[in-house]
Coordinates of C-alpha atoms in Angstrom, one line a residue:
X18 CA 2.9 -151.4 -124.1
X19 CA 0.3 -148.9 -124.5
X20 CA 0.7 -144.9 -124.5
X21 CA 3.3 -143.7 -122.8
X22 CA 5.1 -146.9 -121.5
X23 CA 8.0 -147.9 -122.7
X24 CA 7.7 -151.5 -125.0
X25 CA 11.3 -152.5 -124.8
X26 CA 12.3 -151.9 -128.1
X27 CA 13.1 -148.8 -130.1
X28 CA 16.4 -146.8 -130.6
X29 CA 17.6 -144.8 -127.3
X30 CA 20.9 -142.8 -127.4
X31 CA 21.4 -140.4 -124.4
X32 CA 23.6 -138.0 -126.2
X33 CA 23.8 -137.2 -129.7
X34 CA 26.7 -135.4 -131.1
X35 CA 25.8 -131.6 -132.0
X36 CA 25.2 -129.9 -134.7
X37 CA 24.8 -126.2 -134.8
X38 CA 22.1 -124.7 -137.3
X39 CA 22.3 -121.9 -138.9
X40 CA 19.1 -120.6 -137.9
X41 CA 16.6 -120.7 -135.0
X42 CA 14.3 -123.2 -134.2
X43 CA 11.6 -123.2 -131.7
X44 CA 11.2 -125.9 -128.9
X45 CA 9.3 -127.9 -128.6
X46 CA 8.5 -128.9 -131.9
X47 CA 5.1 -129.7 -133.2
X48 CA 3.7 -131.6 -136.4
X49 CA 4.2 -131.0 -139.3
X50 CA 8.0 -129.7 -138.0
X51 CA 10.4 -132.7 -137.7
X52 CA 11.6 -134.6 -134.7
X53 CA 13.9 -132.1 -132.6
X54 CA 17.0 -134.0 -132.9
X55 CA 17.0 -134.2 -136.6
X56 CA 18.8 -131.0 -138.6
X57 CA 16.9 -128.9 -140.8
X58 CA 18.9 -126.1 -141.7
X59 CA 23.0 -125.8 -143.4
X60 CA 25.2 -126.1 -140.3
X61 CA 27.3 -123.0 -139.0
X62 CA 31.0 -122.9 -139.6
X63 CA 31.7 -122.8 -135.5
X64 CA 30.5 -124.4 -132.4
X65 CA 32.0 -126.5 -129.5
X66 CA 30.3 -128.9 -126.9
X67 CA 32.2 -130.3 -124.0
X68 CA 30.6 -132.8 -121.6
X69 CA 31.5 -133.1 -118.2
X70 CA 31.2 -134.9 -114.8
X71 CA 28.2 -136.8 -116.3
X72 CA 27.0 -140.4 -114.8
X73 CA 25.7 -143.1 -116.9
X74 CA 22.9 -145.1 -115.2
X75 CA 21.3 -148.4 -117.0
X76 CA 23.1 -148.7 -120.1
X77 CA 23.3 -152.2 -120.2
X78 CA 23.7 -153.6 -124.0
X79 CA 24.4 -152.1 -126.7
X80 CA 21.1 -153.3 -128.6
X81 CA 17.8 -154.3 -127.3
X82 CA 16.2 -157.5 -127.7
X83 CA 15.1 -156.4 -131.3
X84 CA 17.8 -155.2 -132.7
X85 CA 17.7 -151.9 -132.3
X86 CA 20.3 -149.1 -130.9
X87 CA 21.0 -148.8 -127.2
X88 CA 23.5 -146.2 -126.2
X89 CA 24.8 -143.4 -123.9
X90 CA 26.6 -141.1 -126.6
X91 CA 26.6 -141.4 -130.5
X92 CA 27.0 -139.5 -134.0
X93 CA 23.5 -138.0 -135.0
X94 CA 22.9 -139.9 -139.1
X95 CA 20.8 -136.8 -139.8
X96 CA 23.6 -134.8 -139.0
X97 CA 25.3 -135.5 -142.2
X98 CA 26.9 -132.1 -142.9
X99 CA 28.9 -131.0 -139.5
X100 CA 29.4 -132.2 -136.2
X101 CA 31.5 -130.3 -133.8
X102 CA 33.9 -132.5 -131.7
X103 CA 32.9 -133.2 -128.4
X104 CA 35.1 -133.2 -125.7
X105 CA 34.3 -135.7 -122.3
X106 CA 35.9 -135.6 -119.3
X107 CA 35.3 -136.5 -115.6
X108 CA 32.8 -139.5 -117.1
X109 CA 31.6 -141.8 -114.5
X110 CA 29.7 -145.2 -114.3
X111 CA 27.0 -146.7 -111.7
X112 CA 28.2 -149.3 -110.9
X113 CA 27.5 -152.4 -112.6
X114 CA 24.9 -151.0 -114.9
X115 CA 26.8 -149.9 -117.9
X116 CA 28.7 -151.6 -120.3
X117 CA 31.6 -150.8 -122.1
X118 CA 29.8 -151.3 -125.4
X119 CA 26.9 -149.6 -124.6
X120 CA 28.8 -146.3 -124.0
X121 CA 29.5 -144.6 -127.2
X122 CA 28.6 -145.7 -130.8
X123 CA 30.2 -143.5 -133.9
X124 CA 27.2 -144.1 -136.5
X125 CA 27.8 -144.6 -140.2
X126 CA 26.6 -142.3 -143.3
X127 CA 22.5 -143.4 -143.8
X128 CA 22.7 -144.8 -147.6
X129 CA 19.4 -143.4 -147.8
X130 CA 20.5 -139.8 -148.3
X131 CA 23.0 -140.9 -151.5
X132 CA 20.2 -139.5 -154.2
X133 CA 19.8 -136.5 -156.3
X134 CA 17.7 -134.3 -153.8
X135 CA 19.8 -134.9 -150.3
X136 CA 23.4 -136.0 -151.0
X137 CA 23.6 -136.3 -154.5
X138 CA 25.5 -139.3 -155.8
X139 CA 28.1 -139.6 -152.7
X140 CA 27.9 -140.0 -148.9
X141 CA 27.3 -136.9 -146.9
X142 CA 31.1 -136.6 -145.1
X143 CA 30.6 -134.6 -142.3
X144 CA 29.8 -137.6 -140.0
X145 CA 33.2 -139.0 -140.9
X146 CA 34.7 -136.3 -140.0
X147 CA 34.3 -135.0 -136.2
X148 CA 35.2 -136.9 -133.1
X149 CA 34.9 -137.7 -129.3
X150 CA 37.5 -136.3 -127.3
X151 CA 38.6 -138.3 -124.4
X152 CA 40.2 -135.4 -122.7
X153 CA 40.8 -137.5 -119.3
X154 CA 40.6 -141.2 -120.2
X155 CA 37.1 -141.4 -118.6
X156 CA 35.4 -142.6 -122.2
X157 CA 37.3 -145.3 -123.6
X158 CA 40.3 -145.2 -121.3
X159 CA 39.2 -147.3 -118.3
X160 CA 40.0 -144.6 -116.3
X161 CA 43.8 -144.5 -116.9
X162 CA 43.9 -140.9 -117.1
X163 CA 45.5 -140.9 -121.0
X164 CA 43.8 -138.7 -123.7
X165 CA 43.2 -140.0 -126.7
X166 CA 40.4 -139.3 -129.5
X167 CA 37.8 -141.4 -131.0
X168 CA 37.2 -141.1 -134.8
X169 CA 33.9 -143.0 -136.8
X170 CA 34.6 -145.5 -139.1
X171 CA 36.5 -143.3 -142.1
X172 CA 38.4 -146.3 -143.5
X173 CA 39.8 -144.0 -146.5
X174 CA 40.9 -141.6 -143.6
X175 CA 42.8 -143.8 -141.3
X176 CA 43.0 -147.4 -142.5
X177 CA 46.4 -146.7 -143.1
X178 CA 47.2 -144.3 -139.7
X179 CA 49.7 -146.2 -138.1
X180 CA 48.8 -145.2 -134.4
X181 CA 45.4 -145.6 -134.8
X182 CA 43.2 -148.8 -134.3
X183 CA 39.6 -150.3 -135.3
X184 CA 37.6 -151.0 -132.2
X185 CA 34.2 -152.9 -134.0
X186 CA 32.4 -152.5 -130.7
X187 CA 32.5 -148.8 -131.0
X188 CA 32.6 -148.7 -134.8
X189 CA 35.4 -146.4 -134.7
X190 CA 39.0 -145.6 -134.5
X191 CA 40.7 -145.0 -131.2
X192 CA 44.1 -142.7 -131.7
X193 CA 46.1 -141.3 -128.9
X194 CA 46.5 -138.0 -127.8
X195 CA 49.6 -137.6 -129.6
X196 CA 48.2 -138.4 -133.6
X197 CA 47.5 -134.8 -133.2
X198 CA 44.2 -135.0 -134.8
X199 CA 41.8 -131.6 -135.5
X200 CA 39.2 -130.3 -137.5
X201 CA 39.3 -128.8 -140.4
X202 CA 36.4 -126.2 -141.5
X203 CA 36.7 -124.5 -144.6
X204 CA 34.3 -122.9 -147.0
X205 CA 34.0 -121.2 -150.6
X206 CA 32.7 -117.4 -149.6
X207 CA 32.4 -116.4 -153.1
X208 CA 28.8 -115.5 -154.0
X209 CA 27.5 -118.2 -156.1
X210 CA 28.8 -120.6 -152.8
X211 CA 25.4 -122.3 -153.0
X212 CA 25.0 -122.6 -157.3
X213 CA 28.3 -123.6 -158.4
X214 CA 29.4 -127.0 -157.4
X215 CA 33.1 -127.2 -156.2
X216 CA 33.2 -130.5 -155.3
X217 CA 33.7 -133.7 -154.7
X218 CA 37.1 -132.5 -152.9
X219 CA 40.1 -135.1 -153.4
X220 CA 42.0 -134.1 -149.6
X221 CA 45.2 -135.8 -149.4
X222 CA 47.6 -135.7 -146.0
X223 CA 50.6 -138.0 -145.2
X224 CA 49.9 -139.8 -141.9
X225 CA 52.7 -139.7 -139.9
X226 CA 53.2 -142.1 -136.7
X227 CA 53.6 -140.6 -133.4
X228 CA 57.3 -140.9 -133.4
X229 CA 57.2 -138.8 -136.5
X230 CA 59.8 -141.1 -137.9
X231 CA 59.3 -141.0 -141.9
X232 CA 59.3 -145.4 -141.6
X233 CA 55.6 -145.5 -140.6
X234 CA 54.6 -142.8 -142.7
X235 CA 51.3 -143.4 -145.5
X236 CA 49.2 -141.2 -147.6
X237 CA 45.5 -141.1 -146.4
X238 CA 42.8 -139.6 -148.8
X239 CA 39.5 -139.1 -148.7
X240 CA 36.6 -137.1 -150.5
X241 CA 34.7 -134.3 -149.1
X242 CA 31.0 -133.8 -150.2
X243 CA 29.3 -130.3 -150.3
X244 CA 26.5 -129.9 -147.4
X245 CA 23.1 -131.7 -148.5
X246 CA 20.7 -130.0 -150.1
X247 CA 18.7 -128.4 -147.2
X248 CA 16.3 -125.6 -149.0
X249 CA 12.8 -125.8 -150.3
X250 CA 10.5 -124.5 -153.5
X251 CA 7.5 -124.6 -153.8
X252 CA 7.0 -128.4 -152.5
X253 CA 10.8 -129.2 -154.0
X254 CA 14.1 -129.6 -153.1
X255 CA 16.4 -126.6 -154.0
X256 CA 19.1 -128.1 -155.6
X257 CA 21.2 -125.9 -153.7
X258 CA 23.8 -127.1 -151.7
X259 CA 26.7 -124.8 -149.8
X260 CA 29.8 -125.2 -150.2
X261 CA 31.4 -125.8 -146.5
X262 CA 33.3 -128.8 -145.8
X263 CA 34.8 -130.4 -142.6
X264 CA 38.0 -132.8 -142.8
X265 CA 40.0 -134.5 -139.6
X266 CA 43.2 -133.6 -140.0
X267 CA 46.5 -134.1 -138.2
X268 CA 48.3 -131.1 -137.6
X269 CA 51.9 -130.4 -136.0
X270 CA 55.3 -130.6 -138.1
X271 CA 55.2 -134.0 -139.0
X272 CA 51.7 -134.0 -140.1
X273 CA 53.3 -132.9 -143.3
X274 CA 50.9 -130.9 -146.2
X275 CA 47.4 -131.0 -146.5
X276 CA 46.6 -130.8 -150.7
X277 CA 43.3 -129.6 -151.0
X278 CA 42.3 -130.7 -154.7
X279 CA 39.6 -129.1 -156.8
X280 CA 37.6 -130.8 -159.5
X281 CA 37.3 -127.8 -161.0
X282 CA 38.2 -124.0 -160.4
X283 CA 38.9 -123.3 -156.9
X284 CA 36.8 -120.5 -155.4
X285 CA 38.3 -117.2 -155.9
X286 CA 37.6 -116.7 -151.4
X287 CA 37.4 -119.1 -149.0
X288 CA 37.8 -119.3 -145.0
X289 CA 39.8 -121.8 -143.2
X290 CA 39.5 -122.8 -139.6
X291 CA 41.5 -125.3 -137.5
X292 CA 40.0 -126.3 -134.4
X293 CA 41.9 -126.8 -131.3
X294 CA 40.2 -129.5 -129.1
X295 CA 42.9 -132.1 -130.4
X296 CA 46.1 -130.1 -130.1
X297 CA 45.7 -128.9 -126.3
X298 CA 45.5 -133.0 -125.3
X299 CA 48.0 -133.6 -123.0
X300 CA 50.1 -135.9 -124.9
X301 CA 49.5 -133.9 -128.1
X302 CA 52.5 -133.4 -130.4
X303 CA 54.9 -131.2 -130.2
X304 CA 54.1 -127.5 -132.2
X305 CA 50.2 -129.1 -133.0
X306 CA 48.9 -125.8 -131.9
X307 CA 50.9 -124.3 -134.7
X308 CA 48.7 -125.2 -137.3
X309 CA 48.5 -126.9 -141.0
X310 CA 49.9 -126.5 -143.9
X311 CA 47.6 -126.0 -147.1
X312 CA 48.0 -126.5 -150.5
X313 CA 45.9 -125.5 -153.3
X314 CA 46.3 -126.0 -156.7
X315 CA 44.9 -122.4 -158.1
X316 CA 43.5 -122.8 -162.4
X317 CA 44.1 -119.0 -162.9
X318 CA 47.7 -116.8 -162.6
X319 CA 45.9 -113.6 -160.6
X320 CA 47.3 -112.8 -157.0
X321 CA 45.7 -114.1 -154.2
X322 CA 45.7 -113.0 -150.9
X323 CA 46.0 -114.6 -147.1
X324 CA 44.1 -112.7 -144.3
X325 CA 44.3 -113.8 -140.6
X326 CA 41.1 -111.9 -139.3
X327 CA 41.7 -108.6 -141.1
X328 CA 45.6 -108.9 -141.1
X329 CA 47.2 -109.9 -144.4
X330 CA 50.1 -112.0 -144.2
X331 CA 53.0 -111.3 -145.8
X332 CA 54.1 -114.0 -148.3
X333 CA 58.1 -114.5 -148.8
X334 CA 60.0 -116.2 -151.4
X335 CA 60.8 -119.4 -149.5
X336 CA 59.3 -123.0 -149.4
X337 CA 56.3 -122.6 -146.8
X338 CA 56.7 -124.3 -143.6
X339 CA 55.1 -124.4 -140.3
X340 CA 57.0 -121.4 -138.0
X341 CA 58.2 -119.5 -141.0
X342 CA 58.0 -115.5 -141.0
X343 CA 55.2 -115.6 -144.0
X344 CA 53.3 -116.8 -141.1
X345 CA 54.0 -114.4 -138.5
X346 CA 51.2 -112.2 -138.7
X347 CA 48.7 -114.9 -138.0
X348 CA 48.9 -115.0 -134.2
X349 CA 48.4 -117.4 -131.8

C-alpha cells in the first residue's frame, strides 16, 4: 500500500513485555534514536507491570499471510537483559475475532546478538527468565478462573519440571499456580561490577512437583549471562557489561536450595531480590512467600555479612532452612 496504509504484512504485537531502563528517554523518538520499543540503556533491578480488564479486538492468526508475527502480548527480543513479570487479569475477547494462538507468544533469544560486542559468546538470558502471570485464568485459562504462570521456552530450566508442560503454539511452558515460581534479581555491587566478568553463572535448583513428594523431584540448571554490552566510545562498543542477572525460580519449602555457582571469585557485595507476583497466586504453595534459600560457594575465608535493608541478620550455628531464627530479622 502506499504511505500510511497498512500492506498486510509486517510484525504487529499489541503488548510487549516491559523493560525498565535505567535512564530517561524522550518520546517520541526521532532519527538517528532507535525505534521506541527497542532498549537502549542496562535495565533497573525493579519494576512491575500488571494488565487489567483489557479487550482484544481482531487478532485473528497468529502470522500473517507472509510469515510474519501477529500477536496480542509477547516478550520484547531486544529486551535481552530483564523483563519484569507481567501479571493479567480480567482479560476479555470480542467475540469471534481472536484466537487462542494469536494471544500471547513468549519470543526466543535473537541469535544475532551471540557476538563479541552484544552478548558475547552466549545467549542474553534475561528473556528466558520472566513470565506472564495468569492471575485469574483469563490468558491461557479459558476462563476457568485457575492461576497459573506462563514461562518462554527455557528447555534447561523446566524440561525436567514435573508440573509444567510445552504448549508449541505459545512457545512456552504453562505451570500452575502452585509450581511456586518467582524471580530472582540479583547483582554484584562491588565497584568494578561493569569490568570484571563474573559470569557465565552455573544456577542449579531441584524442581520439586506440586505435591512436594521427593518421587517427582529433578535437578534443573541453567546459565545466567551478564547484561549486554550497552555503552558506547567513541563510535565503539564499550566492552562493558553489568553484572545483574535475573533467574525464575521456585520458592517455598520444597523448592529445596538454589546454588548459585561462580566461575570465578564471587563478588565481595551483592543484592538479592525475590519477587512476589508468583507466591500471592491463589493456589500458590504453602510458605512461597517465605522466600529461597541461597548458596554460594565463597573462594576466600573472610566474614561476610547478610543485610535485610539496613538490618543485619544474625547467623546461628545450625543448617539454614527456610523459617529458621538466622532469618528472623528479615521481615515480611
Amino acid at each position: 500500500g502506499g504511505r500510511g496504509e497498512w500492506g498486510g504484512c509486517g510484525k504487529r504485537v499489541g503488548f510487549w513485555a516491559s523493560s525498565f531502563d535505567m535512564g530517561p528517554k524522550g518520546f517520541p523518538r526521532r532519527p538517528p534514536v532507535m525505534p521506541y520499543w527497542e532498549t537502549h540503556g542496562d535495565a533497573a533491578f525493579g519494576g512491575s507491570v500488571a494488565v487489567t480488564g483489557v479487550t482484544l479486538v481482531n487478532w485473528t492468526s497468529p502470522t500473517d499471510a507472509c510469515g510474519n508475527l501477529n500477536v496480542a502480548l509477547s516478550t520484547n527480543p531486544t529486551s535481552t537483559d530483564a523483563i519484569v513479570p507481567v501479571v493479567v487479569s480480567g482479560l476479555k475477547r470480542d467475540g469471534n475475532t481472536v484466537s487462542n494462538p494469536a494471544t500471547l507468544y513468549m519470543s526466543n533469544p535473537d541469535p544475532g546478538y551471540v557476538n563479541p560486542t552484544d552478548c558475547s559468546g552466549m545467549d542474553c538470558t534475561g528473556i528466558l527468565n520472566t513470565a506472564f502471570v495468569d492471575a485469574d485464568g483469563s490468558l491461557v485459562g479459558a476462563g476457568t478462573g485457575m492461576a497459573s504462570m506462563v514461562l518462554p521456552f527455557n528447555q534447561p530450566l523446566l524440561s525436567t519440571a514435573p508440573d509444567c508442560s510445552f504448549n508449541s503454539a505459545l512457545n512456552a511452558y504453562l505451570c500452575p499456580a502452585s509450581a511456586g515460581w518467582d524471580q530472582l534479581a540479583f547483582e554484584s555491587t562491588d565497584p568494578d561490577s561493569y569490568t570484571r566478568r563474573v559470569a557465565p553463572i552455573n544456577m542449579t535448583q531441584i524442581n520439586g512437583g506440586s505435591s512436594g513428594n521427593s518421587s517427582t523431584l529433578g535437578v534443573a540448571h541453567q546459565l545466567l549471562s551478564p547484561f549486554m554490552d550497552r555503552r558506547w566510545d567513541a563510535g565503539y562498543t564499550s566492552l562493558l557489561r553489568m553484572s545483574r542477572f535475573m533467574a525464575m525460580v521456585r520458592s517455598g519449602p520444597a523448592a529445596g536450595v538454589i546454588d548459585v555457582g561462580f566461575p570465578g571469585t564471587p563478588p565481595r557485595s551483592m543484592r538479592f531480590r525475590l519477587r512476589r507476583q508468583g507466591s500471592v497466586l491463589p493456589g500458590a504453595p504453602d510458605a512461597a512467600g517465605e522466600g529461597v534459600l541461597v548458596k554460594i560457594r565463597f573462594t576466600s575465608p573472610q566474614t561476610h555479612e547478610i543485610r535485610v535493608g539496613d538490618v543485619k541478620v544474625i547467623p546461628t550455628a545450625t543448617e539454614v532452612a527456610l523459617g529458621d531464627t538466622a532469618g528472623g530479622a528479615r521481615g515480611a
